[in-house]
Tab-separated table of C-alpha atoms in Angstrom:
chain	number	residue	atom	x	y	z
A	170	MET	CA	5.451	15.991	-63.579
A	171	VAL	CA	3.693	12.906	-62.740
A	172	LYS	CA	1.330	12.404	-59.723
A	173	VAL	CA	0.447	10.190	-57.632
A	174	ILE	CA	-3.317	9.991	-58.982
A	175	ASP	CA	-1.538	9.628	-62.594
A	176	ILE	CA	-0.055	6.470	-61.346
A	177	VAL	CA	-3.293	5.299	-59.354
A	178	SER	CA	-5.795	5.860	-62.218
A	179	LYS	CA	-3.677	3.910	-64.282
A	180	PHE	CA	-3.388	0.882	-61.619
A	181	GLU	CA	-7.306	0.852	-60.912
A	182	GLU	CA	-7.970	-0.204	-64.930
A	183	LEU	CA	-6.215	-3.475	-63.890
A	184	ALA	CA	-7.886	-3.389	-60.596
A	185	PRO	CA	-10.833	-1.470	-59.891
A	186	LYS	CA	-11.883	-0.158	-56.559
A	187	TRP	CA	-15.892	-1.515	-57.519
A	188	ILE	CA	-14.358	-4.810	-57.437
A	189	ALA	CA	-12.839	-5.101	-53.873
A	190	GLU	CA	-14.616	-6.871	-50.971
A	191	ASP	CA	-17.463	-4.732	-48.763
A	192	GLY	CA	-15.607	-2.658	-46.205
A	193	ASP	CA	-11.350	-3.134	-47.773
A	194	PRO	CA	-9.588	0.209	-46.487
A	195	ILE	CA	-8.309	0.328	-50.112
A	196	GLY	CA	-7.597	3.215	-51.913
A	197	LEU	CA	-4.981	6.453	-50.341
A	198	GLN	CA	-4.372	6.010	-46.701
A	199	VAL	CA	-1.901	8.680	-46.094
A	200	GLY	CA	-0.693	11.941	-47.821
A	201	ASP	CA	-1.770	13.650	-50.995
A	202	LEU	CA	-3.007	11.878	-54.765
A	203	ASN	CA	-1.862	15.208	-56.346
A	204	GLN	CA	1.705	15.246	-54.737
A	205	ASP	CA	4.759	14.969	-57.275
A	206	VAL	CA	6.793	11.863	-57.387
A	207	HIS	CA	10.464	11.135	-58.199
A	208	LYS	CA	10.468	8.147	-56.287
A	209	MET	CA	7.725	5.035	-55.552
A	210	MET	CA	8.652	2.008	-53.652
A	211	ILE	CA	6.367	-1.363	-54.286
A	212	THR	CA	6.169	-3.288	-50.821
A	213	LEU	CA	4.039	-5.643	-49.265
A	214	ASP	CA	3.598	-4.025	-45.816
A	215	VAL	CA	3.517	-0.570	-44.401
A	216	ARG	CA	5.424	-1.127	-41.150
A	217	PRO	CA	7.816	0.588	-39.517
A	218	GLU	CA	11.213	-0.904	-40.672
A	219	THR	CA	9.574	-0.005	-45.012
A	220	VAL	CA	8.987	3.453	-43.482
A	221	GLN	CA	12.204	3.641	-43.067
A	222	GLU	CA	13.584	2.202	-45.954
A	223	ALA	CA	11.302	4.370	-47.711
A	224	VAL	CA	13.103	7.684	-45.968
A	225	ASP	CA	16.404	6.592	-46.521
A	226	ASN	CA	16.016	5.387	-50.312
A	227	HIS	CA	14.374	9.514	-50.708
A	228	VAL	CA	10.813	7.744	-51.655
A	229	ASP	CA	8.250	10.083	-51.467
A	230	PHE	CA	4.775	7.350	-52.986
A	231	ILE	CA	4.819	3.887	-51.423
A	232	PHE	CA	2.390	1.660	-53.584
A	233	ALA	CA	1.890	-1.366	-51.128
A	234	HIS	CA	-1.129	-4.467	-50.869
A	235	HIS	CA	-1.998	-4.288	-47.516
A	236	PRO	CA	-3.213	-1.483	-46.378
A	237	ALA	CA	-1.067	0.480	-43.485
A	238	MET	CA	-4.331	1.725	-41.733
A	239	PHE	CA	-7.212	-1.420	-41.357
A	240	ARG	CA	-9.108	0.708	-38.255
A	241	PRO	CA	-8.677	4.200	-37.426
A	242	VAL	CA	-6.075	5.235	-34.709
A	243	GLN	CA	-7.860	6.468	-31.667
A	244	PRO	CA	-5.889	8.039	-29.753
A	245	PHE	CA	-3.084	9.331	-32.252
A	246	ASP	CA	-0.494	8.213	-29.390
A	247	LEU	CA	3.157	8.335	-31.031
A	248	SER	CA	4.515	6.659	-27.777
A	249	VAL	CA	3.120	3.688	-30.265
A	250	PRO	CA	5.431	2.658	-32.674
A	251	GLN	CA	3.098	1.641	-35.655
A	252	ASN	CA	1.205	5.167	-34.833
A	253	GLN	CA	5.209	6.759	-34.758
A	254	MET	CA	5.125	5.354	-38.878
A	255	TYR	CA	2.218	7.260	-39.546
A	256	ALA	CA	3.775	10.290	-37.888
A	257	GLU	CA	7.048	9.799	-39.874
A	258	LEU	CA	5.315	8.772	-43.438
A	259	ILE	CA	3.920	12.691	-42.866
A	260	LYS	CA	6.936	14.464	-42.322
A	261	HIS	CA	8.523	12.823	-45.326
A	262	ASN	CA	5.870	13.859	-47.341
A	263	ILE	CA	5.687	10.120	-48.162
A	264	THR	CA	1.958	9.133	-49.641
A	265	VAL	CA	0.646	5.705	-49.483
A	266	TYR	CA	-1.551	3.422	-51.614
A	267	GLY	CA	-2.930	0.884	-50.656
A	268	ALA	CA	-4.137	-2.240	-52.887
A	269	HIS	CA	-5.743	-5.205	-51.330
A	270	THR	CA	-9.066	-7.064	-52.319
A	271	ASN	CA	-8.874	-5.792	-55.786
A	272	LEU	CA	-5.200	-6.482	-56.121
A	273	ASP	CA	-6.751	-9.781	-55.195
A	274	ASN	CA	-9.879	-10.231	-57.727
A	275	ALA	CA	-8.491	-8.824	-60.536
A	276	ILE	CA	-7.852	-10.596	-63.453
A	277	GLY	CA	-3.227	-11.008	-64.004
A	278	GLY	CA	-3.654	-9.615	-60.283
A	279	MET	CA	-2.654	-11.384	-56.767
A	280	ASN	CA	-4.453	-14.845	-57.119
A	281	ASP	CA	-3.196	-15.818	-60.988
A	282	TRP	CA	0.351	-15.043	-59.692
A	283	LEU	CA	-0.145	-18.371	-57.005
A	284	ALA	CA	-1.081	-20.238	-59.846
A	285	GLN	CA	1.145	-19.058	-62.443
A	286	VAL	CA	3.442	-20.391	-59.642
A	287	PHE	CA	2.190	-24.119	-59.626
A	288	ASP	CA	1.939	-23.713	-63.872
A	289	LEU	CA	-2.639	-24.216	-63.051
A	290	GLN	CA	-4.493	-25.148	-66.252
A	291	ASP	CA	-7.972	-23.886	-66.544
A	292	THR	CA	-8.646	-21.562	-64.054
A	293	GLU	CA	-11.508	-19.898	-62.780
A	294	PRO	CA	-12.660	-17.612	-59.480
A	295	LEU	CA	-12.841	-19.993	-56.607
A	296	LEU	CA	-15.259	-17.325	-55.083
A	297	PRO	CA	-18.334	-16.014	-56.755
A	298	VAL	CA	-17.575	-13.329	-59.197
A	299	LYS	CA	-18.172	-10.187	-59.595
A	300	GLU	CA	-19.669	-8.658	-62.885
A	301	GLU	CA	-18.800	-5.409	-64.135
A	302	LYS	CA	-21.926	-3.669	-65.218
A	303	MET	CA	-22.478	-2.967	-68.537
A	304	TYR	CA	-24.879	-0.119	-70.714
A	305	LYS	CA	-25.535	-0.027	-74.275
A	306	LEU	CA	-26.605	3.239	-75.930
A	307	ALA	CA	-28.838	4.172	-79.083
A	308	VAL	CA	-28.543	7.588	-80.329
A	309	PHE	CA	-30.648	8.476	-83.026
A	310	THR	CA	-28.381	10.963	-85.866
A	311	GLN	CA	-28.582	12.513	-89.409
A	312	SER	CA	-27.327	9.902	-91.270
A	313	ASN	CA	-24.673	13.124	-92.441
A	314	THR	CA	-22.703	12.737	-89.059
A	315	ALA	CA	-23.060	9.417	-87.859
A	316	ASP	CA	-19.711	8.676	-89.018
A	317	THR	CA	-19.013	11.845	-86.643
A	318	MET	CA	-20.607	10.761	-83.699
A	319	ARG	CA	-19.441	7.345	-84.254
A	320	HIS	CA	-15.965	7.640	-84.234
A	321	ALA	CA	-15.941	10.087	-80.928
A	322	LEU	CA	-17.828	7.784	-79.299
A	323	ASN	CA	-15.155	5.180	-79.993
A	324	ALA	CA	-12.738	7.051	-78.717
A	325	ALA	CA	-14.703	7.753	-75.879
A	326	GLY	CA	-14.269	4.111	-75.287
A	327	ALA	CA	-17.479	2.600	-76.467
A	328	GLY	CA	-17.523	-0.571	-78.685
A	329	ASN	CA	-14.459	-2.579	-76.835
A	330	LEU	CA	-14.800	-6.001	-76.034
A	331	LYS	CA	-11.786	-8.290	-75.292
A	332	ASN	CA	-10.085	-8.699	-78.907
A	333	TYR	CA	-12.230	-5.958	-80.899
A	334	TYR	CA	-12.659	-2.577	-80.518
A	335	ASP	CA	-14.679	0.306	-82.237
A	336	CYS	CA	-17.719	-2.326	-82.725
A	337	SER	CA	-20.803	-0.622	-83.362
A	338	PHE	CA	-24.401	-1.485	-84.947
A	339	SER	CA	-26.227	1.176	-87.265
A	340	LEU	CA	-30.162	1.377	-88.782
A	341	THR	CA	-31.420	4.016	-90.813
A	342	GLY	CA	-34.450	5.060	-90.936
A	343	THR	CA	-36.800	7.577	-91.237
A	344	SER	CA	-37.633	10.528	-88.529
A	345	ARG	CA	-40.198	13.195	-88.924
A	346	PHE	CA	-41.225	16.157	-86.630
A	347	VAL	CA	-42.729	19.624	-86.762
A	348	PRO	CA	-40.438	22.809	-85.551
A	349	GLN	CA	-41.754	24.776	-83.294
A	350	ASP	CA	-42.050	29.255	-82.438
A	351	ASP	CA	-39.326	28.860	-80.226
A	352	ALA	CA	-37.444	25.807	-82.158
A	353	HIS	CA	-33.967	26.127	-83.831
A	354	SER	CA	-34.402	23.297	-85.607
A	355	TYR	CA	-31.222	22.504	-87.675
A	356	VAL	CA	-33.156	21.475	-90.542
A	357	GLY	CA	-36.700	22.430	-91.884
A	358	ASP	CA	-39.137	24.983	-91.227
A	359	LYS	CA	-41.343	26.261	-88.894
A	360	ASP	CA	-44.789	24.571	-88.560
A	361	LYS	CA	-43.807	22.464	-91.169
A	362	MET	CA	-43.182	18.566	-91.501
A	363	VAL	CA	-39.870	17.332	-91.898
A	364	GLU	CA	-39.020	14.157	-92.622
A	365	MET	CA	-35.412	12.808	-92.870
A	366	VAL	CA	-32.715	10.227	-92.995
A	367	GLN	CA	-31.379	9.163	-89.662
A	368	GLU	CA	-28.985	6.983	-88.661
A	369	LYS	CA	-29.497	4.941	-85.588
A	370	ILE	CA	-26.356	4.163	-83.702
A	371	GLU	CA	-25.811	1.410	-81.387
A	372	VAL	CA	-22.802	1.182	-79.454
A	373	PHE	CA	-21.807	-0.825	-75.780
A	374	PHE	CA	-19.337	0.432	-72.448
A	375	PRO	CA	-18.499	-0.382	-69.023
A	376	GLU	CA	-20.442	1.434	-66.248
A	377	ARG	CA	-16.794	3.296	-65.331
A	378	ILE	CA	-16.969	5.643	-68.482
A	379	LYS	CA	-21.086	6.248	-68.921
A	380	ASP	CA	-20.421	9.743	-68.067
A	381	LYS	CA	-17.756	10.185	-70.396
A	382	VAL	CA	-19.396	8.386	-73.369
A	383	ILE	CA	-22.946	10.337	-72.526
A	384	LYS	CA	-20.759	13.805	-72.768
A	385	THR	CA	-19.351	12.769	-75.976
A	386	MET	CA	-22.542	12.351	-77.239
A	387	TYR	CA	-24.110	15.441	-76.244
A	388	GLU	CA	-21.314	17.578	-77.168
A	389	ASN	CA	-21.132	15.962	-81.240
A	390	HIS	CA	-25.307	15.482	-81.447
A	391	PRO	CA	-25.792	18.387	-84.550
A	392	GLN	CA	-29.531	18.763	-82.069
A	393	GLU	CA	-30.402	20.579	-79.664
A	394	ASP	CA	-32.895	18.052	-78.419
A	395	PHE	CA	-32.983	15.025	-80.027
A	396	ILE	CA	-33.426	10.736	-78.519
A	397	TYR	CA	-31.374	8.250	-77.253
A	398	ASP	CA	-32.163	4.949	-75.192
A	399	LEU	CA	-29.296	3.827	-72.226
A	400	TYR	CA	-30.015	0.669	-70.379
A	401	GLN	CA	-28.136	-2.586	-68.941
A	402	ILE	CA	-26.972	-5.255	-70.243
A	403	LYS	CA	-25.943	-8.917	-69.547
A	404	GLY	CA	-23.412	-10.846	-69.838
A	405	LEU	CA	-20.970	-8.626	-71.758
A	406	GLY	CA	-18.967	-7.100	-68.458
A	407	GLN	CA	-15.578	-8.776	-67.384
A	408	LYS	CA	-15.654	-11.220	-64.507
A	409	PHE	CA	-13.710	-10.517	-61.101
A	410	GLY	CA	-13.402	-13.292	-58.392
A	411	MET	CA	-11.256	-14.259	-55.176
A	412	GLY	CA	-9.012	-17.017	-55.414
A	413	ARG	CA	-8.751	-19.481	-57.898
A	414	VAL	CA	-9.158	-23.337	-58.759
A	415	GLY	CA	-6.701	-25.510	-61.957
A	416	ASN	CA	-5.273	-27.967	-62.482
A	417	LEU	CA	-1.960	-29.235	-62.303
A	418	PRO	CA	-0.099	-30.201	-65.475
A	419	GLU	CA	0.908	-33.531	-63.989
A	420	GLU	CA	-0.469	-34.999	-59.981
A	421	MET	CA	1.617	-34.980	-56.991
A	422	THR	CA	1.789	-36.128	-53.454
A	423	VAL	CA	0.844	-33.661	-50.592
A	424	LYS	CA	3.850	-34.044	-49.225
A	425	GLU	CA	5.256	-32.494	-52.790
A	426	PHE	CA	3.252	-29.682	-53.479
A	427	ALA	CA	3.939	-28.634	-49.958
A	428	GLU	CA	8.118	-29.073	-50.828
A	429	LYS	CA	7.239	-26.665	-53.923
A	430	CYS	CA	5.359	-23.910	-51.777
A	431	LYS	CA	8.241	-24.044	-49.654
A	432	GLN	CA	10.859	-23.997	-52.765
A	433	SER	CA	9.074	-21.594	-54.962
A	434	PHE	CA	8.078	-19.233	-52.427
A	435	ASP	CA	11.621	-18.817	-50.152
A	436	ILE	CA	10.020	-20.002	-47.360
A	437	PRO	CA	11.375	-22.310	-44.219
A	438	GLY	CA	8.252	-24.429	-43.590
A	439	THR	CA	4.364	-24.934	-44.502
A	440	ARG	CA	1.700	-26.557	-41.772
A	441	VAL	CA	-0.547	-29.127	-43.860
A	442	ILE	CA	-3.498	-30.911	-43.059
A	443	THR	CA	-4.087	-34.188	-44.004
A	444	LYS	CA	-4.729	-37.431	-43.484
A	445	ASP	CA	-2.151	-38.771	-45.636
A	446	LEU	CA	1.196	-37.413	-47.171
A	447	ASN	CA	1.303	-39.621	-50.487
A	448	ALA	CA	-2.330	-38.753	-51.588
A	449	LYS	CA	-2.342	-37.542	-54.849
A	450	VAL	CA	-3.559	-34.237	-55.970
A	451	LYS	CA	-4.540	-32.867	-58.932
A	452	LYS	CA	-7.105	-30.055	-58.661
A	453	ILE	CA	-5.848	-27.295	-56.815
A	454	ALA	CA	-7.208	-24.186	-55.328
A	455	LEU	CA	-6.042	-20.881	-53.960
A	456	LEU	CA	-6.738	-17.590	-52.134
A	457	GLY	CA	-3.539	-16.015	-51.008
A	458	GLY	CA	-4.096	-14.430	-47.434
A	459	SER	CA	-6.306	-15.353	-45.064
A	460	GLY	CA	-8.259	-17.304	-46.729
A	461	ALA	CA	-9.465	-19.879	-43.928
A	462	ARG	CA	-12.918	-19.316	-44.156
A	463	PHE	CA	-13.518	-20.487	-47.454
A	464	TYR	CA	-12.609	-24.475	-47.822
A	465	PRO	CA	-16.353	-25.110	-47.964
A	466	ASN	CA	-16.175	-23.527	-51.750
A	467	ALA	CA	-12.266	-25.428	-52.511
A	468	ILE	CA	-14.797	-28.640	-51.472
A	469	GLN	CA	-17.397	-27.323	-53.650
A	470	LYS	CA	-15.528	-27.228	-56.769
A	471	ASN	CA	-13.744	-30.439	-55.695
A	472	ALA	CA	-10.380	-29.376	-55.400
A	473	ASP	CA	-7.985	-31.943	-54.013
A	474	LEU	CA	-6.047	-29.376	-51.768
A	475	TYR	CA	-6.444	-26.169	-50.779
A	476	LEU	CA	-3.914	-23.678	-50.566
A	477	THR	CA	-4.029	-20.191	-48.333
A	478	GLY	CA	-3.009	-18.839	-45.065
A	479	ASP	CA	-3.633	-18.007	-41.746
A	480	ILE	CA	-5.540	-21.034	-40.946
A	481	SER	CA	-6.800	-22.016	-37.269
A	482	TYR	CA	-6.552	-24.762	-35.127
A	483	HIS	CA	-10.509	-25.827	-34.863
A	484	VAL	CA	-10.834	-24.352	-38.726
A	485	GLY	CA	-7.911	-26.757	-38.966
A	486	HIS	CA	-9.880	-29.868	-37.578
A	487	ASP	CA	-12.729	-28.994	-39.636
A	488	ILE	CA	-10.735	-29.296	-42.826
A	489	LEU	CA	-9.409	-33.188	-41.772
A	490	ALA	CA	-12.436	-34.167	-41.028
A	491	SER	CA	-13.640	-32.786	-44.449
A	492	GLY	CA	-11.517	-34.754	-46.304
A	493	LEU	CA	-10.086	-32.316	-47.689
A	494	ASN	CA	-6.066	-31.834	-48.169
A	495	ALA	CA	-4.756	-28.123	-47.181
A	496	VAL	CA	-1.534	-26.543	-47.234
A	497	ASP	CA	-1.291	-23.537	-44.724
A	498	ALA	CA	2.280	-21.588	-46.418
A	499	GLY	CA	1.736	-18.528	-44.704
A	500	HIS	CA	-0.128	-14.554	-45.303
A	501	TYR	CA	3.488	-14.050	-46.452
A	502	ILE	CA	3.621	-15.988	-49.846
A	503	GLU	CA	1.829	-12.738	-51.044
A	504	SER	CA	5.019	-11.224	-51.529
A	505	ILE	CA	5.285	-12.236	-55.172
A	506	CYS	CA	3.705	-9.071	-56.125
A	507	LYS	CA	6.221	-7.249	-55.525
A	508	PRO	CA	8.456	-9.085	-58.431
A	509	ASN	CA	4.959	-8.832	-60.516
A	510	LEU	CA	4.174	-5.259	-59.254
A	511	THR	CA	7.402	-3.534	-60.136
A	512	ARG	CA	7.048	-5.716	-63.410
A	513	ILE	CA	3.832	-3.459	-64.166
A	514	PHE	CA	5.118	-0.146	-63.175
A	515	LYS	CA	7.689	-0.357	-64.507
A	516	LYS	CA	6.022	-1.113	-68.123
A	517	TRP	CA	3.754	1.507	-67.774
A	518	ASN	CA	6.804	3.709	-66.582
A	519	LYS	CA	8.043	3.357	-70.035
A	520	SER	CA	4.726	3.294	-72.161
A	521	GLU	CA	3.301	6.304	-70.448
A	522	LYS	CA	6.312	8.249	-70.212
A	523	TRP	CA	6.473	8.909	-66.200
A	524	ASP	CA	9.981	9.206	-66.342
A	525	ILE	CA	10.118	8.164	-63.010
A	526	ASP	CA	12.376	5.661	-60.420
A	527	ILE	CA	10.679	2.402	-59.005
A	528	TYR	CA	12.261	0.808	-55.792
A	529	THR	CA	11.330	-2.340	-54.878
A	530	SER	CA	11.506	-2.941	-50.945
A	531	THR	CA	13.696	-5.197	-49.592
A	532	ILE	CA	13.067	-6.148	-46.235
A	533	ASN	CA	10.835	-8.917	-45.277
A	534	THR	CA	7.795	-8.490	-43.250
A	535	ASN	CA	7.664	-11.747	-42.570
A	536	PRO	CA	6.187	-11.826	-38.592
A	537	TYR	CA	6.977	-15.370	-37.977
A	538	GLN	CA	10.409	-17.247	-37.615
A	539	PHE	CA	10.988	-20.922	-37.506
A	540	ILE	CA	13.408	-22.517	-34.805
């Protein structure tokens, strides 16, 4: 039987926790990571109506983009609908996991899905990138055991880089040592100089598997004491960043872009900030969610237009004065996560042989209505 932790661990290979913004309450929200999963539900928001939907559909695991709980509940007053929602989750043994800014920052995550709507070309992150820490291990071992060590390190995940796998480097040399009385030497006699051919194996790997790689090295080394080097390297780590900047296939006007937002995200309207609705735009910056404060980054990237949500009145004036065009399509455009996450989890359901039901919430949780 698959457990919540099995599903979460697979997801965090795509969107690891360390790429989330500081202070973002991602991860387990309510429940037990060791709970068995028969049916999971994918949703944008965890609200009383979506929890009731989960109960009605016999769901035992909710996977949401927005965390259910941004701040601790004090007091836990069950007359408050949101608090009663937490009680319902516990009552029906429903575990909730939230993937927020780690999904926003992920490669192939929220902001890439938004960029794909407009077929943006040559995209890059809008905000400064976070680089995954990488390490290089150099271990010395006997030449006749080098293949075993190398294969074991590769099997542990070391030596993988983009489209290249099982990468390593070897250098052969001579090592010398004198075994002492208490030594349990693999070769040689006590108190006599031993010379032997050794191979230095070098591999690189991300920080997230460092403990696994070191453990594998110890398990596969024939000597009781041996030498190895471990140090951090820069430039090889996968890079993650919030938002995207890219070019439209063809120029369009600000008004045409806003109309495309309405059509693509199935929303009744957008708020447009511009001095000229007929101004041509080509380079687009976007950031799903509440991205108003990041409009200076769009300007720094020389974007013609910035798409985001929750632009306040005074910030709107600042954007207008700056000469940047902007479209506030609302926070709810992030509901694009529901079909995309469903597709990803169904793929994993098959490849990982989870054999669980995957249900996508059908409830529109947009709190706004246009009249």
